[in-house]
Amino acid sequence: MDGSAQAADLHEEIRRLRVRVSGLSTAALEGGAREAVREALARLADLTAEGRPVPDLGDRVLADQLVVLLSDCLPEYGAAETTTARGLDIARELRRALP
């Protein structure tokens, strides 16, 4: 897959995850979704933010934090093709792990 196709796929995953994470119920969050999202955030921080910790700002902003860190994996934000590919993998894995 070339870089532009990966970027387009990552844009689609960002859109899907924004909706999915924003719509998670309290029960889903307490049932493991919160931990899955936080783990994805940590992996993305390792990839794009030199491992700086992602602050826990509460459940209301989980989707926003995810969108920001996934956007950092896009070529238009200066990401290398390998970073885009890895960000896409993380996004897909998270989407599949969420209820």
JSON list of C-alpha atoms in Angstrom, two decimals:
[
{"chain": "A", "resi": 1, "resn": "MET", "atom": "CA", "xyz": [0.00, 0.00, 0.00]},
{"chain": "A", "resi": 2, "resn": "ASP", "atom": "CA", "xyz": [1.40, 3.39, -0.94]},
{"chain": "A", "resi": 3, "resn": "GLY", "atom": "CA", "xyz": [1.63, 6.37, 1.37]},
{"chain": "A", "resi": 4, "resn": "SER", "atom": "CA", "xyz": [-1.39, 8.23, 0.00]},
{"chain": "A", "resi": 5, "resn": "ALA", "atom": "CA", "xyz": [-3.60, 5.15, 0.37]},
{"chain": "A", "resi": 6, "resn": "GLN", "atom": "CA", "xyz": [-2.37, 4.66, 3.94]},
{"chain": "A", "resi": 7, "resn": "ALA", "atom": "CA", "xyz": [-3.08, 8.31, 4.73]},
{"chain": "A", "resi": 8, "resn": "ALA", "atom": "CA", "xyz": [-6.60, 8.01, 3.30]},
{"chain": "A", "resi": 9, "resn": "ASP", "atom": "CA", "xyz": [-7.18, 4.85, 5.34]},
{"chain": "A", "resi": 10, "resn": "LEU", "atom": "CA", "xyz": [-5.89, 6.56, 8.47]},
{"chain": "A", "resi": 11, "resn": "HIS", "atom": "CA", "xyz": [-8.23, 9.50, 7.90]},
{"chain": "A", "resi": 12, "resn": "GLU", "atom": "CA", "xyz": [-11.11, 7.00, 7.71]},
{"chain": "A", "resi": 13, "resn": "GLU", "atom": "CA", "xyz": [-9.99, 5.22, 10.90]},
{"chain": "A", "resi": 14, "resn": "ILE", "atom": "CA", "xyz": [-9.74, 8.57, 12.69]},
{"chain": "A", "resi": 15, "resn": "ARG", "atom": "CA", "xyz": [-13.32, 9.37, 11.68]},
{"chain": "A", "resi": 16, "resn": "ARG", "atom": "CA", "xyz": [-14.57, 5.95, 12.80]},
{"chain": "A", "resi": 17, "resn": "LEU", "atom": "CA", "xyz": [-12.74, 6.05, 16.11]},
{"chain": "A", "resi": 18, "resn": "ARG", "atom": "CA", "xyz": [-13.90, 9.58, 16.90]},
{"chain": "A", "resi": 19, "resn": "VAL", "atom": "CA", "xyz": [-17.50, 8.40, 16.61]},
{"chain": "A", "resi": 20, "resn": "ARG", "atom": "CA", "xyz": [-16.92, 5.07, 18.34]},
{"chain": "A", "resi": 21, "resn": "VAL", "atom": "CA", "xyz": [-14.98, 6.43, 21.33]},
{"chain": "A", "resi": 22, "resn": "SER", "atom": "CA", "xyz": [-17.31, 9.41, 21.77]},
{"chain": "A", "resi": 23, "resn": "GLY", "atom": "CA", "xyz": [-20.25, 7.03, 21.93]},
{"chain": "A", "resi": 24, "resn": "LEU", "atom": "CA", "xyz": [-18.86, 4.63, 24.52]},
{"chain": "A", "resi": 25, "resn": "SER", "atom": "CA", "xyz": [-21.12, 4.14, 27.51]},
{"chain": "A", "resi": 26, "resn": "THR", "atom": "CA", "xyz": [-19.92, 4.26, 31.08]},
{"chain": "A", "resi": 27, "resn": "ALA", "atom": "CA", "xyz": [-20.40, 0.50, 31.27]},
{"chain": "A", "resi": 28, "resn": "ALA", "atom": "CA", "xyz": [-18.25, -0.04, 28.16]},
{"chain": "A", "resi": 29, "resn": "LEU", "atom": "CA", "xyz": [-15.55, 2.26, 29.52]},
{"chain": "A", "resi": 30, "resn": "GLU", "atom": "CA", "xyz": [-15.55, 0.44, 32.85]},
{"chain": "A", "resi": 31, "resn": "GLY", "atom": "CA", "xyz": [-15.62, -2.89, 31.02]},
{"chain": "A", "resi": 32, "resn": "GLY", "atom": "CA", "xyz": [-12.20, -2.37, 29.47]},
{"chain": "A", "resi": 33, "resn": "ALA", "atom": "CA", "xyz": [-12.68, 0.16, 26.67]},
{"chain": "A", "resi": 34, "resn": "ARG", "atom": "CA", "xyz": [-11.05, 2.94, 28.72]},
{"chain": "A", "resi": 35, "resn": "GLU", "atom": "CA", "xyz": [-7.93, 0.81, 29.19]},
{"chain": "A", "resi": 36, "resn": "ALA", "atom": "CA", "xyz": [-7.84, -0.09, 25.49]},
{"chain": "A", "resi": 37, "resn": "VAL", "atom": "CA", "xyz": [-8.01, 3.57, 24.48]},
{"chain": "A", "resi": 38, "resn": "ARG", "atom": "CA", "xyz": [-5.41, 4.60, 27.07]},
{"chain": "A", "resi": 39, "resn": "GLU", "atom": "CA", "xyz": [-3.09, 1.84, 25.82]},
{"chain": "A", "resi": 40, "resn": "ALA", "atom": "CA", "xyz": [-3.51, 3.04, 22.23]},
{"chain": "A", "resi": 41, "resn": "LEU", "atom": "CA", "xyz": [-2.78, 6.60, 23.37]},
{"chain": "A", "resi": 42, "resn": "ALA", "atom": "CA", "xyz": [0.41, 5.44, 25.07]},
{"chain": "A", "resi": 43, "resn": "ARG", "atom": "CA", "xyz": [1.51, 3.56, 21.95]},
{"chain": "A", "resi": 44, "resn": "LEU", "atom": "CA", "xyz": [0.82, 6.61, 19.80]},
{"chain": "A", "resi": 45, "resn": "ALA", "atom": "CA", "xyz": [2.74, 8.83, 22.22]},
{"chain": "A", "resi": 46, "resn": "ASP", "atom": "CA", "xyz": [5.70, 6.47, 21.91]},
{"chain": "A", "resi": 47, "resn": "LEU", "atom": "CA", "xyz": [5.41, 6.76, 18.14]},
{"chain": "A", "resi": 48, "resn": "THR", "atom": "CA", "xyz": [4.89, 10.49, 17.70]},
{"chain": "A", "resi": 49, "resn": "ALA", "atom": "CA", "xyz": [5.50, 12.29, 20.99]},
{"chain": "A", "resi": 50, "resn": "GLU", "atom": "CA", "xyz": [8.84, 10.81, 22.02]},
{"chain": "A", "resi": 51, "resn": "GLY", "atom": "CA", "xyz": [7.12, 8.76, 24.70]},
{"chain": "A", "resi": 52, "resn": "ARG", "atom": "CA", "xyz": [5.83, 11.73, 26.67]},
{"chain": "A", "resi": 53, "resn": "PRO", "atom": "CA", "xyz": [2.95, 10.56, 28.84]},
{"chain": "A", "resi": 54, "resn": "VAL", "atom": "CA", "xyz": [-0.57, 11.37, 27.72]},
{"chain": "A", "resi": 55, "resn": "PRO", "atom": "CA", "xyz": [-2.35, 13.16, 30.57]},
{"chain": "A", "resi": 56, "resn": "ASP", "atom": "CA", "xyz": [-5.49, 11.55, 31.93]},
{"chain": "A", "resi": 57, "resn": "LEU", "atom": "CA", "xyz": [-8.01, 14.31, 31.35]},
{"chain": "A", "resi": 58, "resn": "GLY", "atom": "CA", "xyz": [-11.05, 12.12, 31.86]},
{"chain": "A", "resi": 59, "resn": "ASP", "atom": "CA", "xyz": [-13.35, 10.16, 29.64]},
{"chain": "A", "resi": 60, "resn": "ARG", "atom": "CA", "xyz": [-14.91, 13.20, 27.96]},
{"chain": "A", "resi": 61, "resn": "VAL", "atom": "CA", "xyz": [-11.74, 13.96, 26.02]},
{"chain": "A", "resi": 62, "resn": "LEU", "atom": "CA", "xyz": [-10.50, 10.46, 25.16]},
{"chain": "A", "resi": 63, "resn": "ALA", "atom": "CA", "xyz": [-11.75, 10.79, 21.58]},
{"chain": "A", "resi": 64, "resn": "ASP", "atom": "CA", "xyz": [-10.11, 14.21, 21.21]},
{"chain": "A", "resi": 65, "resn": "GLN", "atom": "CA", "xyz": [-6.78, 12.95, 22.53]},
{"chain": "A", "resi": 66, "resn": "LEU", "atom": "CA", "xyz": [-6.98, 10.00, 20.14]},
{"chain": "A", "resi": 67, "resn": "VAL", "atom": "CA", "xyz": [-7.73, 12.22, 17.15]},
{"chain": "A", "resi": 68, "resn": "VAL", "atom": "CA", "xyz": [-4.80, 14.52, 17.95]},
{"chain": "A", "resi": 69, "resn": "LEU", "atom": "CA", "xyz": [-2.26, 11.72, 18.33]},
{"chain": "A", "resi": 70, "resn": "LEU", "atom": "CA", "xyz": [-3.52, 9.84, 15.26]},
{"chain": "A", "resi": 71, "resn": "SER", "atom": "CA", "xyz": [-3.43, 13.06, 13.23]},
{"chain": "A", "resi": 72, "resn": "ASP", "atom": "CA", "xyz": [0.23, 13.39, 14.15]},
{"chain": "A", "resi": 73, "resn": "CYS", "atom": "CA", "xyz": [0.74, 10.18, 12.15]},
{"chain": "A", "resi": 74, "resn": "LEU", "atom": "CA", "xyz": [-0.49, 11.78, 8.93]},
{"chain": "A", "resi": 75, "resn": "PRO", "atom": "CA", "xyz": [1.90, 12.96, 6.20]},
{"chain": "A", "resi": 76, "resn": "GLU", "atom": "CA", "xyz": [0.33, 16.43, 6.15]},
{"chain": "A", "resi": 77, "resn": "TYR", "atom": "CA", "xyz": [1.58, 16.83, 9.72]},
{"chain": "A", "resi": 78, "resn": "GLY", "atom": "CA", "xyz": [5.08, 15.78, 8.74]},
{"chain": "A", "resi": 79, "resn": "ALA", "atom": "CA", "xyz": [4.90, 12.08, 9.57]},
{"chain": "A", "resi": 80, "resn": "ALA", "atom": "CA", "xyz": [7.05, 9.61, 7.68]},
{"chain": "A", "resi": 81, "resn": "GLU", "atom": "CA", "xyz": [5.37, 6.83, 5.72]},
{"chain": "A", "resi": 82, "resn": "THR", "atom": "CA", "xyz": [6.40, 4.28, 8.35]},
{"chain": "A", "resi": 83, "resn": "THR", "atom": "CA", "xyz": [4.77, 6.39, 11.07]},
{"chain": "A", "resi": 84, "resn": "THR", "atom": "CA", "xyz": [1.56, 6.60, 9.04]},
{"chain": "A", "resi": 85, "resn": "ALA", "atom": "CA", "xyz": [1.57, 2.83, 8.59]},
{"chain": "A", "resi": 86, "resn": "ARG", "atom": "CA", "xyz": [2.15, 2.19, 12.30]},
{"chain": "A", "resi": 87, "resn": "GLY", "atom": "CA", "xyz": [-0.52, 4.73, 13.30]},
{"chain": "A", "resi": 88, "resn": "LEU", "atom": "CA", "xyz": [-2.96, 2.99, 10.96]},
{"chain": "A", "resi": 89, "resn": "ASP", "atom": "CA", "xyz": [-2.16, -0.36, 12.57]},
{"chain": "A", "resi": 90, "resn": "ILE", "atom": "CA", "xyz": [-2.73, 1.06, 16.07]},
{"chain": "A", "resi": 91, "resn": "ALA", "atom": "CA", "xyz": [-6.02, 2.65, 14.99]},
{"chain": "A", "resi": 92, "resn": "ARG", "atom": "CA", "xyz": [-7.30, -0.55, 13.40]},
{"chain": "A", "resi": 93, "resn": "GLU", "atom": "CA", "xyz": [-6.31, -2.65, 16.40]},
{"chain": "A", "resi": 94, "resn": "LEU", "atom": "CA", "xyz": [-8.11, -0.27, 18.75]},
{"chain": "A", "resi": 95, "resn": "ARG", "atom": "CA", "xyz": [-11.26, -0.15, 16.62]},
{"chain": "A", "resi": 96, "resn": "ARG", "atom": "CA", "xyz": [-11.42, -3.93, 16.59]},
{"chain": "A", "resi": 97, "resn": "ALA", "atom": "CA", "xyz": [-10.90, -4.09, 20.37]},
{"chain": "A", "resi": 98, "resn": "LEU", "atom": "CA", "xyz": [-13.75, -1.69, 21.18]},
{"chain": "A", "resi": 99, "resn": "PRO", "atom": "CA", "xyz": [-17.34, -2.82, 21.69]}
]
